Amino acid sequence: AGGASLRPCSTRVTLEGINKPVIDRIIRVDHAGEYGANRIYAGQMAVLGRSSVGPVIQQMWNQEKDHLKKFNELMVAYRVRPTVLLPFWNVAGFVLGAGSALLGKKGAMACTVAVEESISDHYNSQIRTLMEEDPEKYKELLQIIKQFRDDEREHHDIGLEHDAEAAPAYSVLKTAIQLGCKAAIFLSERI
């Protein structure tokens, strides 16, 4: 499953007639989000990679790697510059992943639930935007975002299945992480 089943994006995308500012924001922020997700899972694997939950984290990370690869392709195809905040997301993502994993399996899974819920909600908002713009014109991008949204929902559910809600101070942890996600989305769309 995951993004790997999607065909590669052609390197030539017709930019004529697209709403370039909207597409730039979508691709820039999604690239940043997938980059950050990769760093979160890298941090979790650094702490929990050899534990019983390591293979589960690795499976989710592999899907995130596919997502990032696709957004790297889309950035080239649509000629979108990345956010200047990537160096910050590099460190912040790893610290969030490792820090949540230091709370144990439940902490790592609480982080996963919080992040993946935020991202799937964000993807739903983008799907609505593109549907309002022109579902036919953005058919390929819609297909990609819908697939990735479904993958993120699956990761969310895996986190719940692995006792995320039993993490220490789960609701506080989840709320704090989701506020961070909202800030990251806001900034990455614009900067």
PDB file of C-alpha atoms in Angstrom, residues 75-170:
ATOM      1  CA  MET A  75       8.208  20.111  -6.484  1.00  0.00           C
ATOM      2  CA  VAL A  76      10.297  19.721  -9.617  1.00  0.00           C
ATOM      3  CA  ALA A  77       7.335  19.072 -11.912  1.00  0.00           C
ATOM      4  CA  TYR A  78       5.384  22.110 -10.655  1.00  0.00           C
ATOM      5  CA  ARG A  79       8.509  24.252 -10.119  1.00  0.00           C
ATOM      6  CA  VAL A  80       7.818  24.897  -6.437  1.00  0.00           C
ATOM      7  CA  ARG A  81      10.526  26.030  -4.068  1.00  0.00           C
ATOM      8  CA  PRO A  82      10.783  24.260  -0.706  1.00  0.00           C
ATOM      9  CA  THR A  83      10.149  26.060   2.543  1.00  0.00           C
ATOM     10  CA  VAL A  84      13.233  27.776   3.926  1.00  0.00           C
ATOM     11  CA  LEU A  85      12.360  26.125   7.254  1.00  0.00           C
ATOM     12  CA  LEU A  86      13.540  22.629   6.201  1.00  0.00           C
ATOM     13  CA  PRO A  87      16.699  22.831   8.355  1.00  0.00           C
ATOM     14  CA  PHE A  88      14.512  23.654  11.351  1.00  0.00           C
ATOM     15  CA  TRP A  89      12.021  20.845  10.565  1.00  0.00           C
ATOM     16  CA  ASN A  90      15.011  18.497  10.223  1.00  0.00           C
ATOM     17  CA  VAL A  91      16.001  19.055  13.843  1.00  0.00           C
ATOM     18  CA  ALA A  92      12.526  19.626  15.299  1.00  0.00           C
ATOM     19  CA  GLY A  93      11.117  16.473  13.688  1.00  0.00           C
ATOM     20  CA  PHE A  94      13.941  14.278  14.948  1.00  0.00           C
ATOM     21  CA  VAL A  95      13.729  15.764  18.461  1.00  0.00           C
ATOM     22  CA  LEU A  96       9.952  15.244  18.541  1.00  0.00           C
ATOM     23  CA  GLY A  97      10.310  11.645  17.369  1.00  0.00           C
ATOM     24  CA  ALA A  98      13.145  10.761  19.736  1.00  0.00           C
ATOM     25  CA  GLY A  99      11.600  12.696  22.626  1.00  0.00           C
ATOM     26  CA  SER A 100       8.238  10.981  22.308  1.00  0.00           C
ATOM     27  CA  ALA A 101       9.980   7.603  21.976  1.00  0.00           C
ATOM     28  CA  LEU A 102      11.891   8.254  25.201  1.00  0.00           C
ATOM     29  CA  LEU A 103       8.467   8.093  26.877  1.00  0.00           C
ATOM     30  CA  GLY A 104       8.311   4.520  25.551  1.00  0.00           C
ATOM     31  CA  LYS A 105       6.181   2.818  22.930  1.00  0.00           C
ATOM     32  CA  LYS A 106       3.014   4.535  24.145  1.00  0.00           C
ATOM     33  CA  GLY A 107       4.636   7.959  23.921  1.00  0.00           C
ATOM     34  CA  ALA A 108       5.837   7.315  20.378  1.00  0.00           C
ATOM     35  CA  MET A 109       2.385   6.113  19.378  1.00  0.00           C
ATOM     36  CA  ALA A 110       0.745   9.144  21.017  1.00  0.00           C
ATOM     37  CA  CYS A 111       2.992  11.337  18.863  1.00  0.00           C
ATOM     38  CA  THR A 112       2.002   9.329  15.791  1.00  0.00           C
ATOM     39  CA  VAL A 113      -1.709   9.701  16.551  1.00  0.00           C
ATOM     40  CA  ALA A 114      -1.400  13.453  17.107  1.00  0.00           C
ATOM     41  CA  VAL A 115       0.681  14.136  14.009  1.00  0.00           C
ATOM     42  CA  GLU A 116      -1.192  11.823  11.645  1.00  0.00           C
ATOM     43  CA  GLU A 117      -4.592  13.159  12.751  1.00  0.00           C
ATOM     44  CA  SER A 118      -3.393  16.713  12.092  1.00  0.00           C
ATOM     45  CA  ILE A 119      -1.968  15.802   8.705  1.00  0.00           C
ATOM     46  CA  SER A 120      -4.998  13.834   7.529  1.00  0.00           C
ATOM     47  CA  ASP A 121      -7.243  16.762   8.527  1.00  0.00           C
ATOM     48  CA  HIS A 122      -4.904  19.098   6.629  1.00  0.00           C
ATOM     49  CA  TYR A 123      -5.025  16.835   3.559  1.00  0.00           C
ATOM     50  CA  ASN A 124      -8.839  16.848   3.740  1.00  0.00           C
ATOM     51  CA  SER A 125      -8.785  20.643   3.666  1.00  0.00           C
ATOM     52  CA  GLN A 126      -6.532  20.586   0.598  1.00  0.00           C
ATOM     53  CA  ILE A 127      -8.814  18.072  -1.118  1.00  0.00           C
ATOM     54  CA  ARG A 128     -11.772  20.427  -0.562  1.00  0.00           C
ATOM     55  CA  THR A 129      -9.756  23.347  -1.975  1.00  0.00           C
ATOM     56  CA  LEU A 130      -8.760  21.440  -5.113  1.00  0.00           C
ATOM     57  CA  MET A 131     -12.296  20.116  -5.623  1.00  0.00           C
ATOM     58  CA  GLU A 132     -13.597  23.697  -5.477  1.00  0.00           C
ATOM     59  CA  GLU A 133     -10.888  24.856  -7.896  1.00  0.00           C
ATOM     60  CA  ASP A 134     -11.297  22.190 -10.603  1.00  0.00           C
ATOM     61  CA  PRO A 135     -11.338  18.441  -9.807  1.00  0.00           C
ATOM     62  CA  GLU A 136     -10.497  17.485 -13.388  1.00  0.00           C
ATOM     63  CA  LYS A 137      -7.569  19.874 -13.741  1.00  0.00           C
ATOM     64  CA  TYR A 138      -6.048  18.662 -10.454  1.00  0.00           C
ATOM     65  CA  LYS A 139      -7.007  14.996 -10.860  1.00  0.00           C
ATOM     66  CA  GLU A 140      -3.474  13.593 -10.429  1.00  0.00           C
ATOM     67  CA  LEU A 141      -2.690  15.784  -7.414  1.00  0.00           C
ATOM     68  CA  LEU A 142      -6.040  14.904  -5.834  1.00  0.00           C
ATOM     69  CA  GLN A 143      -5.329  11.188  -6.289  1.00  0.00           C
ATOM     70  CA  ILE A 144      -1.940  11.556  -4.585  1.00  0.00           C
ATOM     71  CA  ILE A 145      -3.251  13.608  -1.666  1.00  0.00           C
ATOM     72  CA  LYS A 146      -6.198  11.238  -1.122  1.00  0.00           C
ATOM     73  CA  GLN A 147      -3.879   8.212  -1.083  1.00  0.00           C
ATOM     74  CA  PHE A 148      -1.485   9.862   1.342  1.00  0.00           C
ATOM     75  CA  ARG A 149      -4.371  11.013   3.556  1.00  0.00           C
ATOM     76  CA  ASP A 150      -5.553   7.406   3.720  1.00  0.00           C
ATOM     77  CA  ASP A 151      -2.032   6.263   4.632  1.00  0.00           C
ATOM     78  CA  GLU A 152      -1.874   8.875   7.413  1.00  0.00           C
ATOM     79  CA  ARG A 153      -5.256   7.709   8.754  1.00  0.00           C
ATOM     80  CA  GLU A 154      -3.905   4.153   8.771  1.00  0.00           C
ATOM     81  CA  HIS A 155      -0.865   5.319  10.782  1.00  0.00           C
ATOM     82  CA  HIS A 156      -3.213   7.124  13.177  1.00  0.00           C
ATOM     83  CA  ASP A 157      -5.187   3.913  13.691  1.00  0.00           C
ATOM     84  CA  ILE A 158      -2.004   1.868  14.167  1.00  0.00           C
ATOM     85  CA  GLY A 159      -0.993   4.313  16.903  1.00  0.00           C
ATOM     86  CA  LEU A 160      -4.322   3.820  18.669  1.00  0.00           C
ATOM     87  CA  GLU A 161      -4.004   0.033  18.332  1.00  0.00           C
ATOM     88  CA  HIS A 162      -0.602   0.254  20.024  1.00  0.00           C
ATOM     89  CA  ASP A 163      -1.867   1.994  23.181  1.00  0.00           C
ATOM     90  CA  ALA A 164      -1.246   5.638  22.300  1.00  0.00           C
ATOM     91  CA  GLU A 165      -4.046   6.746  24.605  1.00  0.00           C
ATOM     92  CA  ALA A 166      -2.290   5.071  27.547  1.00  0.00           C
ATOM     93  CA  ALA A 167       0.730   7.382  27.216  1.00  0.00           C
ATOM     94  CA  PRO A 168       1.490   9.615  30.191  1.00  0.00           C
ATOM     95  CA  ALA A 169      -0.540  12.848  29.958  1.00  0.00           C
ATOM     96  CA  TYR A 170      -1.916  11.709  26.575  1.00  0.00           C
TER      97      TYR A 170
END
